[in-house]
Short mmCIF file of C-alpha atoms in Angstrom, two decimals:
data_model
loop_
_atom_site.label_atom_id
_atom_site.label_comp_id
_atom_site.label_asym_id
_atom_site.label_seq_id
_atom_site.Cartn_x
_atom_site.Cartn_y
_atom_site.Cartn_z
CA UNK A 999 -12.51 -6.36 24.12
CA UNK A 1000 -12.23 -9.26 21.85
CA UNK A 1001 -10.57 -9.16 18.33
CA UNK A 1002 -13.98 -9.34 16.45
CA UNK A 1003 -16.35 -6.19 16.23
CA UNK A 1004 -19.96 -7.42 15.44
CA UNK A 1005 -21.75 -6.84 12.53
CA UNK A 1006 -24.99 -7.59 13.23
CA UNK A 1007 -23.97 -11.22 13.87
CA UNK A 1008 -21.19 -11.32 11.66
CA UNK A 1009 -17.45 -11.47 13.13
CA UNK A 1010 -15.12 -9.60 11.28
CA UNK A 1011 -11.84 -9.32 11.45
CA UNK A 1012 -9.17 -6.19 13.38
CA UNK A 1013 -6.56 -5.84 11.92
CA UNK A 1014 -3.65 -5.06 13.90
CA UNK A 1015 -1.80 -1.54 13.74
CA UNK A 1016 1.94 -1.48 14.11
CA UNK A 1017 3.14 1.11 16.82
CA UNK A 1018 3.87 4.29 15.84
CA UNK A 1019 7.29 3.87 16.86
CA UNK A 1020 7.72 1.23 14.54
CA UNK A 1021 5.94 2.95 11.34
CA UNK A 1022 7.39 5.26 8.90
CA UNK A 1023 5.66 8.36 9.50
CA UNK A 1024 3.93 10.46 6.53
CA UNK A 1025 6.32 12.98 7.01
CA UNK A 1026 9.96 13.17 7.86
CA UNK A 1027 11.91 16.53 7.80
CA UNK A 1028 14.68 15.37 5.98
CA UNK A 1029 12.60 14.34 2.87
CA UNK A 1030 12.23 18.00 1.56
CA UNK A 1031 9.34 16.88 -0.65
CA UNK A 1032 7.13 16.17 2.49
CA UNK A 1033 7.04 19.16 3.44
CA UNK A 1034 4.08 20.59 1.10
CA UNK A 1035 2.09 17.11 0.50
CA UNK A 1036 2.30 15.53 3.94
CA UNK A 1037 -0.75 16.40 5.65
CA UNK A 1038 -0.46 18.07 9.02
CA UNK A 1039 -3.50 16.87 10.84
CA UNK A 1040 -3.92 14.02 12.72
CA UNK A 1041 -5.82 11.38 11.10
CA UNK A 1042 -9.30 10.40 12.63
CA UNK A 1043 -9.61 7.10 13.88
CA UNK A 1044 -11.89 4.74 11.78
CA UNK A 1045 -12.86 1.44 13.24
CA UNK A 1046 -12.72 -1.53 10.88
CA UNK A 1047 -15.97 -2.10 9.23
CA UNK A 1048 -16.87 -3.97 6.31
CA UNK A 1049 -15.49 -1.86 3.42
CA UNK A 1050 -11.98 -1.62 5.32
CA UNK A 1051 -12.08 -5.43 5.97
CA UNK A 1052 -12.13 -6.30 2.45
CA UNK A 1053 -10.37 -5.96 -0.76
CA UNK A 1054 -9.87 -6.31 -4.28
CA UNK A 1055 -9.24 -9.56 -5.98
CA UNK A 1056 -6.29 -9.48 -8.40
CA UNK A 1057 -4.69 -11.99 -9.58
CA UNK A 1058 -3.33 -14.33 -12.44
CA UNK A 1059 -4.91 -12.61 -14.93
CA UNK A 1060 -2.93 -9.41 -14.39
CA UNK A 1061 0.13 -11.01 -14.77
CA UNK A 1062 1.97 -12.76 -17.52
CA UNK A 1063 4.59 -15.68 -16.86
CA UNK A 1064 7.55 -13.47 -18.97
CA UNK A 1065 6.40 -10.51 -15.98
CA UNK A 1066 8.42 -12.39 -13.63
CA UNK A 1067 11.94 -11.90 -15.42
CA UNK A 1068 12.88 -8.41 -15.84
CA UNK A 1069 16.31 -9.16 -17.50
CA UNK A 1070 14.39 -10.23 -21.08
CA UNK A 1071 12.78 -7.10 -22.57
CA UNK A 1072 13.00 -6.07 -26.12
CA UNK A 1073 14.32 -9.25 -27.56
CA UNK A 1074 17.50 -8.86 -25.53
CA UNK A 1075 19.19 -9.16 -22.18
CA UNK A 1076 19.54 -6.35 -19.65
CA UNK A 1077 22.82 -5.25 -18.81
CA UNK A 1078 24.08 -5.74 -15.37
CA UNK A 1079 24.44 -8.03 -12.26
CA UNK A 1080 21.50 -10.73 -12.72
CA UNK A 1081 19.94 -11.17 -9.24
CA UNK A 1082 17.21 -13.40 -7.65
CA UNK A 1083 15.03 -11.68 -5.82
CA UNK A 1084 12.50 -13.99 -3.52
CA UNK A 1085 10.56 -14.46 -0.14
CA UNK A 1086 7.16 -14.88 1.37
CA UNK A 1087 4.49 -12.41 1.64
CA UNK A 1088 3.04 -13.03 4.89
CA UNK A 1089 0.70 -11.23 7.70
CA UNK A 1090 1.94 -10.33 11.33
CA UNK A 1091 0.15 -13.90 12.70
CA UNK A 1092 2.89 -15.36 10.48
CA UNK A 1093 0.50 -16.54 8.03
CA UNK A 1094 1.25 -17.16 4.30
CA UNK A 1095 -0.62 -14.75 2.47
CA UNK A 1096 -1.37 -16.52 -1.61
CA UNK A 1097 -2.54 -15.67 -4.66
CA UNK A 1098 -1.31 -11.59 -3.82
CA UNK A 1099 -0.37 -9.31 -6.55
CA UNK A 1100 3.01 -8.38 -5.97
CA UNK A 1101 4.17 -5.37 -8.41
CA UNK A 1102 7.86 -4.15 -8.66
CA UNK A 1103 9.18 -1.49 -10.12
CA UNK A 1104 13.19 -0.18 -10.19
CA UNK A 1105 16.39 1.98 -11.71
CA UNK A 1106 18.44 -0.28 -13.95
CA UNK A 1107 21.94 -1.51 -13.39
CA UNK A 1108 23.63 2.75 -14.12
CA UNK A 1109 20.64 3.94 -11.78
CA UNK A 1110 18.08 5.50 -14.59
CA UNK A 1111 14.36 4.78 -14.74
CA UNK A 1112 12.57 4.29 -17.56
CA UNK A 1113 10.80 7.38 -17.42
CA UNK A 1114 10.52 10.91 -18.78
CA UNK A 1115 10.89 12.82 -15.44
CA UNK A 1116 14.57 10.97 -14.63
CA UNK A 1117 17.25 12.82 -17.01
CA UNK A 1118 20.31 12.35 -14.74
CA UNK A 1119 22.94 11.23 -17.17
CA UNK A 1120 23.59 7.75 -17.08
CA UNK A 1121 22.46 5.64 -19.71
CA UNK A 1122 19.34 3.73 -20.49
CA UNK A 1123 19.10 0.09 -21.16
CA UNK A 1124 17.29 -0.74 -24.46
CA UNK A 1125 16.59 -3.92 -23.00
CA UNK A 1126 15.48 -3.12 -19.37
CA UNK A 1127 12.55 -1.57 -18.59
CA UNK A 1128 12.10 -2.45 -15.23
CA UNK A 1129 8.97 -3.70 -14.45
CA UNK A 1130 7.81 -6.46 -12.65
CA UNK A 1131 4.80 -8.37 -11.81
CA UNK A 1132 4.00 -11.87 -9.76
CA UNK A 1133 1.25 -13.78 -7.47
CA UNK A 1134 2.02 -15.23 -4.68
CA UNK A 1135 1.95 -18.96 -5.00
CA UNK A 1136 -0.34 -21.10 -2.36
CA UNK A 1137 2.38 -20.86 0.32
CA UNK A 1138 2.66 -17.29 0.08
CA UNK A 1139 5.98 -17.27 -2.33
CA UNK A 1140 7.42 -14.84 -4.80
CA UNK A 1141 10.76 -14.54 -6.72
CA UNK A 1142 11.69 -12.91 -9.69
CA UNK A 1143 14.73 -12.24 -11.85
CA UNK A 1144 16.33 -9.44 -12.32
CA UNK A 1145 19.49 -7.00 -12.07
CA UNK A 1146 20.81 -5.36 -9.55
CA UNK A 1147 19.39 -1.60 -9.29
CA UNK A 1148 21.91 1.14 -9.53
CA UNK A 1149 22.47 4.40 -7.33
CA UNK A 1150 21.40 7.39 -8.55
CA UNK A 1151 21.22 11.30 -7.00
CA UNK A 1152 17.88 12.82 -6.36
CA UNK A 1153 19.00 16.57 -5.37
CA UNK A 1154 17.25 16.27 -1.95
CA UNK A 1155 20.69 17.55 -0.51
CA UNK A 1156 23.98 18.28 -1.62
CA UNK A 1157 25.55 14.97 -3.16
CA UNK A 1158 22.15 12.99 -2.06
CA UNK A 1159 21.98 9.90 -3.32
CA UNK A 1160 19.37 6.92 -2.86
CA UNK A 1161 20.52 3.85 -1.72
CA UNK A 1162 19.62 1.10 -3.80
CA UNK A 1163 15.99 -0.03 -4.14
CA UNK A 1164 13.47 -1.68 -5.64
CA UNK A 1165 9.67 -0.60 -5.23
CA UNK A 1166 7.28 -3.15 -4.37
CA UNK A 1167 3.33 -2.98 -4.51
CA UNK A 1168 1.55 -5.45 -2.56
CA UNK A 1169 -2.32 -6.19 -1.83
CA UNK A 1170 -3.25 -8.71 0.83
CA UNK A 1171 -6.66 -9.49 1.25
CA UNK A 1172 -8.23 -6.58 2.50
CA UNK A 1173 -7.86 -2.95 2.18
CA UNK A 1174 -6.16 -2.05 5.58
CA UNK A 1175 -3.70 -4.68 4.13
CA UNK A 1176 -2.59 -2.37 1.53
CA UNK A 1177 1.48 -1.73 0.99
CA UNK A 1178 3.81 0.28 -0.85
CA UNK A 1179 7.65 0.10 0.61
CA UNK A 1180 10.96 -0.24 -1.14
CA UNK A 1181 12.97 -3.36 -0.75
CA UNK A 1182 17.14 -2.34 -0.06
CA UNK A 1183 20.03 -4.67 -0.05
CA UNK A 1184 22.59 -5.62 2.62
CA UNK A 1185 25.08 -3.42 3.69
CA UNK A 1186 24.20 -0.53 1.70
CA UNK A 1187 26.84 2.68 2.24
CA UNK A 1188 24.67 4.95 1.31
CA UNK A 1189 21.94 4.26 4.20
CA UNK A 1190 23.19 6.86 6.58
CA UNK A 1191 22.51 9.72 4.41
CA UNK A 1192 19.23 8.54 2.68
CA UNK A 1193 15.93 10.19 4.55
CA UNK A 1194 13.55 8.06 2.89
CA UNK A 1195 15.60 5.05 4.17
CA UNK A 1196 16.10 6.70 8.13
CA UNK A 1197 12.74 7.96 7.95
CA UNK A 1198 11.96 4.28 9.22
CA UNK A 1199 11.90 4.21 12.70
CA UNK A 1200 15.66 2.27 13.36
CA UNK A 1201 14.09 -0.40 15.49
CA UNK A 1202 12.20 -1.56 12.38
CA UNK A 1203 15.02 -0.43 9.30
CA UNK A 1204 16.34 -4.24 9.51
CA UNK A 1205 12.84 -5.40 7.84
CA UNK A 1206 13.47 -3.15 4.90
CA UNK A 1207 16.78 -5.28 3.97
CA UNK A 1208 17.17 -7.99 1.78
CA UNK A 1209 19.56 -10.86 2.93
CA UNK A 1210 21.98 -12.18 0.98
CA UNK A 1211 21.24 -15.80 0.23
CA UNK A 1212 23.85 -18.04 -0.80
CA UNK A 1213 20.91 -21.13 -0.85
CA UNK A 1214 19.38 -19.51 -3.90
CA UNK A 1215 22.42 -17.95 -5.47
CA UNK A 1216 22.84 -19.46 -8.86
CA UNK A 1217 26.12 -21.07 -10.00
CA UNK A 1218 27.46 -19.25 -13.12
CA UNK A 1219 23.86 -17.55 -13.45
CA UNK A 1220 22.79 -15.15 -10.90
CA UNK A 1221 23.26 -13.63 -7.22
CA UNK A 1222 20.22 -14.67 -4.71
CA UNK A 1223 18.45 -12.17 -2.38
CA UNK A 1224 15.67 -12.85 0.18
CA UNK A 1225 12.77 -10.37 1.46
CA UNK A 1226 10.16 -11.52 3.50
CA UNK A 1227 6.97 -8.99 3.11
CA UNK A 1228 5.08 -8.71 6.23
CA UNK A 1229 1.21 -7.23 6.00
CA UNK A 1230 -1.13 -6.22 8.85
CA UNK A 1231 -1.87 -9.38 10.37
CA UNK A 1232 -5.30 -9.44 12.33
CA UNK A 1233 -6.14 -10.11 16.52
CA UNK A 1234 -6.80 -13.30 16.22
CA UNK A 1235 -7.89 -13.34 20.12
CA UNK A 1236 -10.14 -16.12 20.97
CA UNK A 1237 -13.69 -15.46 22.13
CA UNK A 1238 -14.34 -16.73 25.66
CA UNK A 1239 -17.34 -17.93 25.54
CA UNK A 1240 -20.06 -19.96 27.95
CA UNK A 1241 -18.95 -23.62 25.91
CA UNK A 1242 -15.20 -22.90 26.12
CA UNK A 1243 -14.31 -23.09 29.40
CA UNK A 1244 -12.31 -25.95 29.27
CA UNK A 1245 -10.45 -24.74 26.81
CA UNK A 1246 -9.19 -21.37 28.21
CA UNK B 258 26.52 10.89 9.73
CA UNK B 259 29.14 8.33 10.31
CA UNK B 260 26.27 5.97 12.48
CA UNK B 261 25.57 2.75 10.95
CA UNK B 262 21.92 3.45 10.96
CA UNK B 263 21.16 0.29 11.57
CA UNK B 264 23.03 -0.70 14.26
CA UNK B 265 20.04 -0.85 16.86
CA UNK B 266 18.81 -3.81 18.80
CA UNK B 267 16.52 -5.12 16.74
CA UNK B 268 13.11 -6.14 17.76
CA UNK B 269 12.98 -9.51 20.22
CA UNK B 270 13.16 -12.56 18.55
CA UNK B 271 11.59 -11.87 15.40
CA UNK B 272 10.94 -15.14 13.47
CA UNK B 273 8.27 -17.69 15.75
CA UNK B 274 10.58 -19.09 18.90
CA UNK B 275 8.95 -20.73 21.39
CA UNK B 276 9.87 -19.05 24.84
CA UNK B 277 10.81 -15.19 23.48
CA UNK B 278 7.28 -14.08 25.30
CA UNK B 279 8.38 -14.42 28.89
CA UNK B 280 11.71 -15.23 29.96
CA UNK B 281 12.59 -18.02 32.32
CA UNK B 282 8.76 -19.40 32.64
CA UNK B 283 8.44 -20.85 29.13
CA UNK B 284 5.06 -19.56 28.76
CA UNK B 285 4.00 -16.50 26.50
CA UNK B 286 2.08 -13.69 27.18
CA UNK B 287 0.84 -12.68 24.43
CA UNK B 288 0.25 -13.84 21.03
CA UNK B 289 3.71 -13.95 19.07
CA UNK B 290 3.64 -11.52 16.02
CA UNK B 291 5.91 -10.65 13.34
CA UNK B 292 6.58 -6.93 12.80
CA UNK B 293 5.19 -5.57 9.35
CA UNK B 294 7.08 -4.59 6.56
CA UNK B 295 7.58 -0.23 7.01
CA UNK B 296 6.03 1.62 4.06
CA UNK B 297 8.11 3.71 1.46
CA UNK B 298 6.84 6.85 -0.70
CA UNK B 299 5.74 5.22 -4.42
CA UNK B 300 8.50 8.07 -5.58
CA UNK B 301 8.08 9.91 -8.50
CA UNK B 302 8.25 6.83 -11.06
CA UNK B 303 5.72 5.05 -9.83
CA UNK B 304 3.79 5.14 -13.33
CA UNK B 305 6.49 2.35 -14.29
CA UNK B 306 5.17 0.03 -12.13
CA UNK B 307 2.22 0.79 -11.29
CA UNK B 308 -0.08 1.97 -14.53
CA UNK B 309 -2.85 0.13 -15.43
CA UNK B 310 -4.34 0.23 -18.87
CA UNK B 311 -7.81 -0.90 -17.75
CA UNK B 312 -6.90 1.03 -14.03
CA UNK B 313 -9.86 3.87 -13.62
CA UNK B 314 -12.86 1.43 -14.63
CA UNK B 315 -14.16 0.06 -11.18
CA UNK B 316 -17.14 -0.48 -13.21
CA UNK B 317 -16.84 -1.68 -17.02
CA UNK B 318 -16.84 1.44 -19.93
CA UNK B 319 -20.16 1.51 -20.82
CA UNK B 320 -22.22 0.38 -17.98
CA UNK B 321 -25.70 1.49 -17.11
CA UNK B 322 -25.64 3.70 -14.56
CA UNK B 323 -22.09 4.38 -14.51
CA UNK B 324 -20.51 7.80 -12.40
CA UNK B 325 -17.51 9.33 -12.75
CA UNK B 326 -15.36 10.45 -9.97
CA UNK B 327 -13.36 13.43 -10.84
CA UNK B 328 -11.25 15.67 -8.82
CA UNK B 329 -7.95 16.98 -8.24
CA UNK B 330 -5.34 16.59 -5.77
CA UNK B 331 -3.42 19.96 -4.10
CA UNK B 332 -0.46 20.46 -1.96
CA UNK B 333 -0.50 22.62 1.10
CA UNK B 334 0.71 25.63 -1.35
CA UNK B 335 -2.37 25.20 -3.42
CA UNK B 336 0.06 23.49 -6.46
CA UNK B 337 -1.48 20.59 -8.30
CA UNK B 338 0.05 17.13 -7.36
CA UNK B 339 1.11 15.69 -11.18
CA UNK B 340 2.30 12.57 -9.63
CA UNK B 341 -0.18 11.24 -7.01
CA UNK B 342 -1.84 7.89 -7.26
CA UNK B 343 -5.55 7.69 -6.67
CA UNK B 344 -7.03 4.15 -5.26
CA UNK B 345 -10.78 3.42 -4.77
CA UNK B 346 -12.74 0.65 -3.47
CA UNK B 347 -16.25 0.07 -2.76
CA UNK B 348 -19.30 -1.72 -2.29
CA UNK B 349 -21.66 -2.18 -5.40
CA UNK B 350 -25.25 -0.86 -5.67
CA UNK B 351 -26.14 -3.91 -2.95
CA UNK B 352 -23.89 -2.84 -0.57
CA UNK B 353 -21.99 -6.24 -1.10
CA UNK B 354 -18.37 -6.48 -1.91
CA UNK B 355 -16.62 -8.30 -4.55
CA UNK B 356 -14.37 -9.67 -1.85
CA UNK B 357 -14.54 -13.61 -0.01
CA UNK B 358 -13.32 -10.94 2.71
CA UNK B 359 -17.07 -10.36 3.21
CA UNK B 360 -18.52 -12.49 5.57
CA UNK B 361 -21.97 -11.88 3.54
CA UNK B 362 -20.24 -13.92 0.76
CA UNK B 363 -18.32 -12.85 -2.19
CA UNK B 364 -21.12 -10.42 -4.44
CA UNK B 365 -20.86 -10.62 -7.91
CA UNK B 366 -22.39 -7.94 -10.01
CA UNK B 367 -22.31 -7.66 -13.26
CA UNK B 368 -19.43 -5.43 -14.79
CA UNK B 369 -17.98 -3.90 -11.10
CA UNK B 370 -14.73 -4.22 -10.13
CA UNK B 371 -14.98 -2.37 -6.92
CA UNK B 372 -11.37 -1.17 -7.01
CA UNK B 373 -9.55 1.42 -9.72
CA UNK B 374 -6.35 3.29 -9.52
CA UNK B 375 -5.68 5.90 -11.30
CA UNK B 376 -2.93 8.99 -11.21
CA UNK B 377 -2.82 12.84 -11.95
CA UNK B 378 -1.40 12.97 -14.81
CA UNK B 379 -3.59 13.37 -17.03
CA UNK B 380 -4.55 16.44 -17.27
CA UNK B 381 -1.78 17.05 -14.74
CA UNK B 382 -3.08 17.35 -11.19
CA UNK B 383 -6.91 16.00 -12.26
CA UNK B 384 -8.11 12.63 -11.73
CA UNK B 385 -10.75 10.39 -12.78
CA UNK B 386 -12.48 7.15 -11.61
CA UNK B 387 -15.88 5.13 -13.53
CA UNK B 388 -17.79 3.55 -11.48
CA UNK B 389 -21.42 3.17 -9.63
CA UNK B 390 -22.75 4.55 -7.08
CA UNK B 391 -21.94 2.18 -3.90
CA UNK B 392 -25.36 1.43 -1.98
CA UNK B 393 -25.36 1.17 2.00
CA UNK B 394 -23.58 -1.30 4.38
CA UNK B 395 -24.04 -2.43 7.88
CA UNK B 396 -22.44 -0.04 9.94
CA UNK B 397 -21.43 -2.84 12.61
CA UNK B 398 -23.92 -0.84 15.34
CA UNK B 399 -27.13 -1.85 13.98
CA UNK B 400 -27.54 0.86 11.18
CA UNK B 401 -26.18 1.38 7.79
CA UNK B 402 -23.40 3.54 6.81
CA UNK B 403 -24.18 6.18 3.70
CA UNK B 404 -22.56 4.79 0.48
CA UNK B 405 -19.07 5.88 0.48
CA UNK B 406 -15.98 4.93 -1.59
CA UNK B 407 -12.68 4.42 0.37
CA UNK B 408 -9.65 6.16 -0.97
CA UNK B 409 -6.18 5.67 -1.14
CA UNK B 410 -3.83 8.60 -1.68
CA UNK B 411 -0.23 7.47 -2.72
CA UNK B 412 2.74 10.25 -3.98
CA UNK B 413 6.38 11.18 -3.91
CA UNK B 414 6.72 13.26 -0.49
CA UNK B 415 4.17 10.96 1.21
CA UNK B 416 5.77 8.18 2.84
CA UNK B 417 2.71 6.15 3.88
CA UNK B 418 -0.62 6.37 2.19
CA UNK B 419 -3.30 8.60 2.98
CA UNK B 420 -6.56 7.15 3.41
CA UNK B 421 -9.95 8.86 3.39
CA UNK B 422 -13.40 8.55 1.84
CA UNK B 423 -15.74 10.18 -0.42
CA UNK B 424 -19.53 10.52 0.28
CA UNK B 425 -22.04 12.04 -1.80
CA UNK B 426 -23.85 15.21 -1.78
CA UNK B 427 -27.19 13.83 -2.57
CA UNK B 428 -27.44 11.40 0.07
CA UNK B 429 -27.92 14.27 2.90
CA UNK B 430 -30.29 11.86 4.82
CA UNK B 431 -28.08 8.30 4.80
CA UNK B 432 -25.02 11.37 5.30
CA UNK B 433 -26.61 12.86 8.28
CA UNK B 434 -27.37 9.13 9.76
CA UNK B 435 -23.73 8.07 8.88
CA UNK B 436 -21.57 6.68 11.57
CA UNK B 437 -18.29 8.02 10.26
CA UNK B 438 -19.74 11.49 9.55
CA UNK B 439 -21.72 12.09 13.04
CA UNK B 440 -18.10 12.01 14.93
CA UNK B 441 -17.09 14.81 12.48
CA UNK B 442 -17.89 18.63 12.70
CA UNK B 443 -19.23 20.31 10.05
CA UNK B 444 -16.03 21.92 8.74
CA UNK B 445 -14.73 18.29 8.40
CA UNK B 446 -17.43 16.66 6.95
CA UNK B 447 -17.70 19.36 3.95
CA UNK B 448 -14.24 17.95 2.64
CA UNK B 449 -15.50 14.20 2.32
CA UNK B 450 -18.82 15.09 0.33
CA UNK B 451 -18.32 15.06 -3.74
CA UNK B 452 -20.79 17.36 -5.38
CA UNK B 453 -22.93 16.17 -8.49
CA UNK B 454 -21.67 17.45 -11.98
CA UNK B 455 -22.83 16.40 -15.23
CA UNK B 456 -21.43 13.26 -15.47
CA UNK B 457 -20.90 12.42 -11.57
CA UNK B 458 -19.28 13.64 -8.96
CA UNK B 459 -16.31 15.64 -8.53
CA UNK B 460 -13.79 15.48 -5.02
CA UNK B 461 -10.86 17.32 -4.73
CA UNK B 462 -7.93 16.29 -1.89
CA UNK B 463 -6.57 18.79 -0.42
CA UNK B 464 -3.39 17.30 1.16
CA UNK B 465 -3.03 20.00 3.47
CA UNK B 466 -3.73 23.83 4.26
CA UNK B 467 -7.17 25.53 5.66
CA UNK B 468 -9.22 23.03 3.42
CA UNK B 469 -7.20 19.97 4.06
CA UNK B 470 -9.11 16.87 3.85
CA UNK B 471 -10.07 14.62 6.32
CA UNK B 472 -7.86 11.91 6.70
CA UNK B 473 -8.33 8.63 8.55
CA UNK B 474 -6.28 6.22 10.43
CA UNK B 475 -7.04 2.56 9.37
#
């Protein structure tokens, strides 16, 4: 088979399916919380057809230019270690992938959210509120600013507590494209006894980690992380056809 | 516990190097690929980041012809999720995309977004989605598929979305000539149709237990 199915003359696009042993599975043991919303059944296949092969367009006009710097909110500075945060959003051919919404969302610097169902005691930040939004620029690029996310215990287990994170949102171009992951940074201590964080198969853990990036790292300003976001690239096969022959 | 979990080989050569497909002959196999980015559960404050004031209108407020899709989502002990996510997207009344994804061209009809996301909280556990009824699209094999509207099913305790689809009740002819539907049995098929109410349709997902829904791998 060739990359393409047709649709009645039109070629569209496959897009590629990691491995299972590379995926992080709906459900993972250790994550109590699976346990009653994960389904159980295994998912019917659906070949790609045209309302899987496309996708929303959102862009610029979701997003605001103060979106991109989390560490102004409220007429005041957010408390904590000011970090970049930047990289590429890009599909498994290795292709840029532009003008993509990219939504974060995180804990501040003490490990709260901004939100009425986290009451752990540590304190909130009047002026964090830790939201983010960007678009990708023409080469596929995002960075924003922001501060470091604290850790922060979720009862899962006795003294469980999640490494830190920040959420990230992305759409590519088409609806099999479609990603929600958390972004983690180098080193973290607290990997070993996070299940949301070993629930990713361990050959593919390493693309859930920032890198420390002493290229972007700010004098007397800010620390500098890089994360690469990879989407479901597509087969990108060639057709052998009766007029190619020379080239194959 | 005291494993560095990630000290594993990592995956050959990741970034683009010229030779990593074959060793010793210079040529590659296969076409070099980068491995995609693992998913994460959206986590139980997902509403910070993701919350859209204009998020459940796929089709503008007020336009003619407008449905809505309402329906709840339910854990495998029957509980009401509070915290799910609910995305849709579409074709519009053409059965044309708003998407230069579609080889048939970008469509452009007036006031439909195609896409909405919306979450359970409000009521808890009940969702709800504006938009029109989808019209049919090549089905790839020479027929056309019944309208549909894929769906996206994000919460805490799901690590990866769920995807599956919602068809309608009163399309049992373009239902019984789908292509997705005919490799389903009967049992299966019940828990993708919405059923009319008075101002749409209403589908429940059922994330697991006797009734759980249908859920597809994309």
């Amino acid at each position: 088979m060739t990359g393409t199915t047709s649709e009645r003359g039109l070629l569209l696009p496959r897009y590629l399916r990691e491995p299972a042993e590379k995926r992080t599975p709906v459900g993972f043991p250790g994550y109590r919380s699976t346990a009653l919303r994960a389904p159980l059944r295994t998912p019917v296949d659906l070949p790609h057809r045209l309302t899987e092969i496309t996708g929303p367009v959102l862009g610029e006009d979701r997003v605001l230019p103060q979106d991109a710097d989390l560490t102004l909110r409220n007429g005041g500075e957010a408390i904590g270690q000011r970090i970049l945060v930047y990289g590429r959003v890009l599909d498994s051919d290795g292709r840029p992938v532009p003008d993509a919404l990219v939504e974060v969302w995180q804990a501040n610097a003490a490990g709260r959210y901004r939100h009425v169902a986290d009451t752990w005691p540590a304190p909130l930040d009047p002026h964090f509120d830790g939201l983010g939004r960007v678009v990708t620029d023409s080469l596929g690029r995002y960075e924003f600013m922001t501060v470091k996310p604290g850790a922060y215990p979720w009862g899962n287990h006795h003294n469980a507590w999640r490494p830190a994170h920040i959420h990230f949102s992305l759409f590519g171009r088409a609806f099999t494209q479609r990603l929600v992951t958390q972004m983690y940074f180098p080193d973290d201590p607290l990997f070993g006894q996070d299940p949301i964080f070993t629930s990713i198969p361990a050959a593919a853990r390493y693309r859930a980690v920032s890198r420390y990036s002493l290229d972007r790292t700010q004098d007397n300003w800010a620390l500098a992380f890089e994360w690469d976001v990879v989407l479901r690239g597509t087969d990108q096969t060639p057709f052998e056809t009766e007029d190619d022959g020379d080239v194959a | 516990m005291t494993a560095n979990p990630l000290d594993v080989p990592p995956d050959p050569a990741v970034p683009l190097q010229p030779r990593s497909g074959q060793r010793g002959t210079g040529f590659l196999t296969e076409p070099l690929r980068l491995g995609t980015t693992p998913s994460a559960t959206v986590g139980p404050y997902l509403a910070i980041g993701l919350t859209w004031p204009d998020g459940a209108w796929a089709a503008a407020e007020g336009t003619e012809g407008g449905i809505w899709i309402r329906g709840r989502v339910v854990d495998g002990a029957g509980d009401l999720v509070p915290d799910a996510m609910i995305e849709t997207w579409q074709a519009d009344p053409d059965g044309r995309f708003p998407s230069p994804e579609d080889p048939r061209g970008a469509a452009s009809y007036p006031g439909f977004r195609g896409y909405a996301r919306v979450q359970t909280s409000d009521p808890p556990g009940e969702f709800g989605v504006f938009t029109l009824k989808p019209g049919r699209v090549p089905d790839g094999e020479g027929g056309l598929q019944a309208p549909h509207v894929d769906v996206s099913v994000f919460a805490r305790g799901m690590l990866d979305r769920v995807v599956t689809r919602v068809y309608f009740a009163d399309e049992a002819a373009a239902n019984a000539e789908d292509v997705v539907l005919r490799g389903l049995t009967e049992e299966q098929r019940r828990t993708l149709v919405a059923e009319r109410t008075a101002d749409g349709y209403r589908f429940d997902v059922h994330l697991q237990g006797e009734r759980e829904t249908v859920f597809f791998a994309v």
